[in-house]
XYZ file of C-alpha atoms in Angstrom:
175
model
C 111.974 130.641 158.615
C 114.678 130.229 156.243
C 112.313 129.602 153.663
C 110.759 133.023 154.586
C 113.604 135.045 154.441
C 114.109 133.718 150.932
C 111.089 134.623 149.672
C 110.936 138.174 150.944
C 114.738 138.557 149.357
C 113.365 137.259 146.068
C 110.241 139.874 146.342
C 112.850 142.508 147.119
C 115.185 141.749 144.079
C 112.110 141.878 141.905
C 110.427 145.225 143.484
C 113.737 146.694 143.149
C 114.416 145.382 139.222
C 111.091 146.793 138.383
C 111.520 150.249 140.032
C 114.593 150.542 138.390
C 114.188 149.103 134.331
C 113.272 151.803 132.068
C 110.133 150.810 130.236
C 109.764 149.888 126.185
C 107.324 152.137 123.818
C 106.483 150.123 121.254
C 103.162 151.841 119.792
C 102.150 155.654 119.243
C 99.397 154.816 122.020
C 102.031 153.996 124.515
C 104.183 157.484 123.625
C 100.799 159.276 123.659
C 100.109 157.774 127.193
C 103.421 158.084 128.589
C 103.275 162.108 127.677
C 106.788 162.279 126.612
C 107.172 165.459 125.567
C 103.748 166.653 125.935
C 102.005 169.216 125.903
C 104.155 172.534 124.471
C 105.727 174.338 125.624
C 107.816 170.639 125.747
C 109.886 169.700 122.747
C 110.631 165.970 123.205
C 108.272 164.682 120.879
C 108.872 166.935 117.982
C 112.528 166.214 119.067
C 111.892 162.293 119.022
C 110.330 162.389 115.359
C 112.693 164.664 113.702
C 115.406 162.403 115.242
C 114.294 159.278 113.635
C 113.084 160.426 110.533
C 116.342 162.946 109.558
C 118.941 161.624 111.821
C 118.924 157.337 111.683
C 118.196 155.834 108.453
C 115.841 152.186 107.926
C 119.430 150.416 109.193
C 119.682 152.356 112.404
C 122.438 153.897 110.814
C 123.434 157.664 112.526
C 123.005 160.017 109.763
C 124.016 163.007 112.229
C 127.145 162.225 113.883
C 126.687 162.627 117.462
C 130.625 162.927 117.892
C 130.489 165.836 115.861
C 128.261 167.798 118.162
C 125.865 168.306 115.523
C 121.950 169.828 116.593
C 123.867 170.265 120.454
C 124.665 166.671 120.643
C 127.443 165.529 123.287
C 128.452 162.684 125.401
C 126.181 161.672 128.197
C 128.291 159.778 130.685
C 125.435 158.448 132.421
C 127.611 158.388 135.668
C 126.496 158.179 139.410
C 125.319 155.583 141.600
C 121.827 155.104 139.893
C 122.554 155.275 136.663
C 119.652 156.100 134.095
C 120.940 153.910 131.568
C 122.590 149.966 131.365
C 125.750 150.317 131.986
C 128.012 150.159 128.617
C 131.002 147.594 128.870
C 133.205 148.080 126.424
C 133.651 151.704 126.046
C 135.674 151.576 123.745
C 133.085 150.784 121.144
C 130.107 152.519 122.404
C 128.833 155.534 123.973
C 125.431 157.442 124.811
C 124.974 160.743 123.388
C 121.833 162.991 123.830
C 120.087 165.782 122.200
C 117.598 168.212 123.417
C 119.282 170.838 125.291
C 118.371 173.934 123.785
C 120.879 175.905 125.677
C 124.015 173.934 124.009
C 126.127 174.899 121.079
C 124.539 174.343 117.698
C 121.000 173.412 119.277
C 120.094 176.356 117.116
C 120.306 173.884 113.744
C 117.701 172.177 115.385
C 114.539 172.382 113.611
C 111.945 175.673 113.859
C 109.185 172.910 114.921
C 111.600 171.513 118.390
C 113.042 174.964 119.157
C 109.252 176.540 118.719
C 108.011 176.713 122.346
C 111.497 177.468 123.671
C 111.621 180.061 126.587
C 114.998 180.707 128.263
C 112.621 180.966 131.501
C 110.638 178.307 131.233
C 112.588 174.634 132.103
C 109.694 172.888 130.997
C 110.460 174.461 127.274
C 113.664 172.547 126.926
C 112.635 169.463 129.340
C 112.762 166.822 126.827
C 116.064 164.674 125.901
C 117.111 161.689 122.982
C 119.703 159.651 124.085
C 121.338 156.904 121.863
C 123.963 154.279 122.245
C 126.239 154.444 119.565
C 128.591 152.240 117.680
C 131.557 154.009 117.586
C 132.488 150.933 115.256
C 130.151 151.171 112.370
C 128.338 154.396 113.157
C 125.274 151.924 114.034
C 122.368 153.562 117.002
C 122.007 150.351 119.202
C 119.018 151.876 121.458
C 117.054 154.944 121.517
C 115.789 156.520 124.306
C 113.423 159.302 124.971
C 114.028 161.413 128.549
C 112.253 164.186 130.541
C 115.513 165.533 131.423
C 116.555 162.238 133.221
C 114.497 161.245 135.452
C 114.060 157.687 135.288
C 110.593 157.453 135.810
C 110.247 160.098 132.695
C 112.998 157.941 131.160
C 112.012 155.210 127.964
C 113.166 152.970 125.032
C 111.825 153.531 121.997
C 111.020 149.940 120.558
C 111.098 148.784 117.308
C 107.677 148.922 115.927
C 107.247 152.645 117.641
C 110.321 153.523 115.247
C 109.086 152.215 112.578
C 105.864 154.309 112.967
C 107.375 157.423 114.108
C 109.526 157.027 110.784
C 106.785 157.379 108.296
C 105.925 161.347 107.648
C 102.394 160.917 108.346
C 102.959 159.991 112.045
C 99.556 159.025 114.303
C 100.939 160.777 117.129
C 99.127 163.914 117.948
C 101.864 166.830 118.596
């Protein structure tokens, strides 16, 4: 019986890691079959490409400065009792910061192509969110992540070979 109870613990933990890990894009298909950002009026995949192409260089260095507030960017304390992203230790050194909002101060720097579709009365038009961990440190993006307004099943990472795609100009990815 002990044995049992074990079991059905271990198939809990699991169930309950799986429902909660954000899952990694790591090809265009898998962005295109997620539908991040998808179909306008939605921004968050014209948002997503101009990010990596003009805002991280080859290094994952930031090339905006999220502490600035540049494009709208601020802080996203990723606070509550689920939180949508790992939790950051040392806080001292890093921090998330997102981009997307078209409401916030200086969103209106943001590219014609991501502010296109915008309508103050539509949510869907300004859905879509990038969130990064930063290096405070050395300026260095640790992890990208692409949102529909933070909802963790709308929530992903953006892995390494998808940036490397969505960084050449002639992107596969049908926007």
């Amino acid at each position: 019986m002990a044995q049992g109870k074990e079991i059905l613990f271990q198939l809990a933990l699991m169930l309950l890691v799986a429902l909660t890990s954000l899952k990694t894009l790591d090809s265009d298909q898998e962005l295109q079959d997620s539908g991040f950002g998808q179909p306008p009026p939605r921004h968050g995949l014209k948002l997503l490409v101009w990010y990596v192409q003009d805002c991280v260089d080859n290094n994952m260095v930031a090339l905006c400065d999220p502490t600035l507030g540049e494009y709208g960017f601020h802080e996203f304390k990723n606070q509550g009792p689920r939180r949508l992203l790992p939790v950051i230790k040392d806080k001292r050194q890093y921090k998330y910061y997102t981009v997307g909002n078209l409401h916030a101060a200086h969103a209106d720097k943001l590219p014609y192509e991501v502010r296109r579709y915008y309508n103050r009365s539509d949510p869907e038009s300004n859905k879509d969110r990038v969130l990064v961990r930063y290096n405070m440190n050395n300026k260095h993006i640790e992890q990208i992540y692409a949102s529909g307004h933070y909802q963790p099943r709308e929530t992903y990472i953006i892995g390494p070979n998808l940036f490397d795609s969505l960084r050449r100009p002639a992107t596969n990815i049908e926007m």
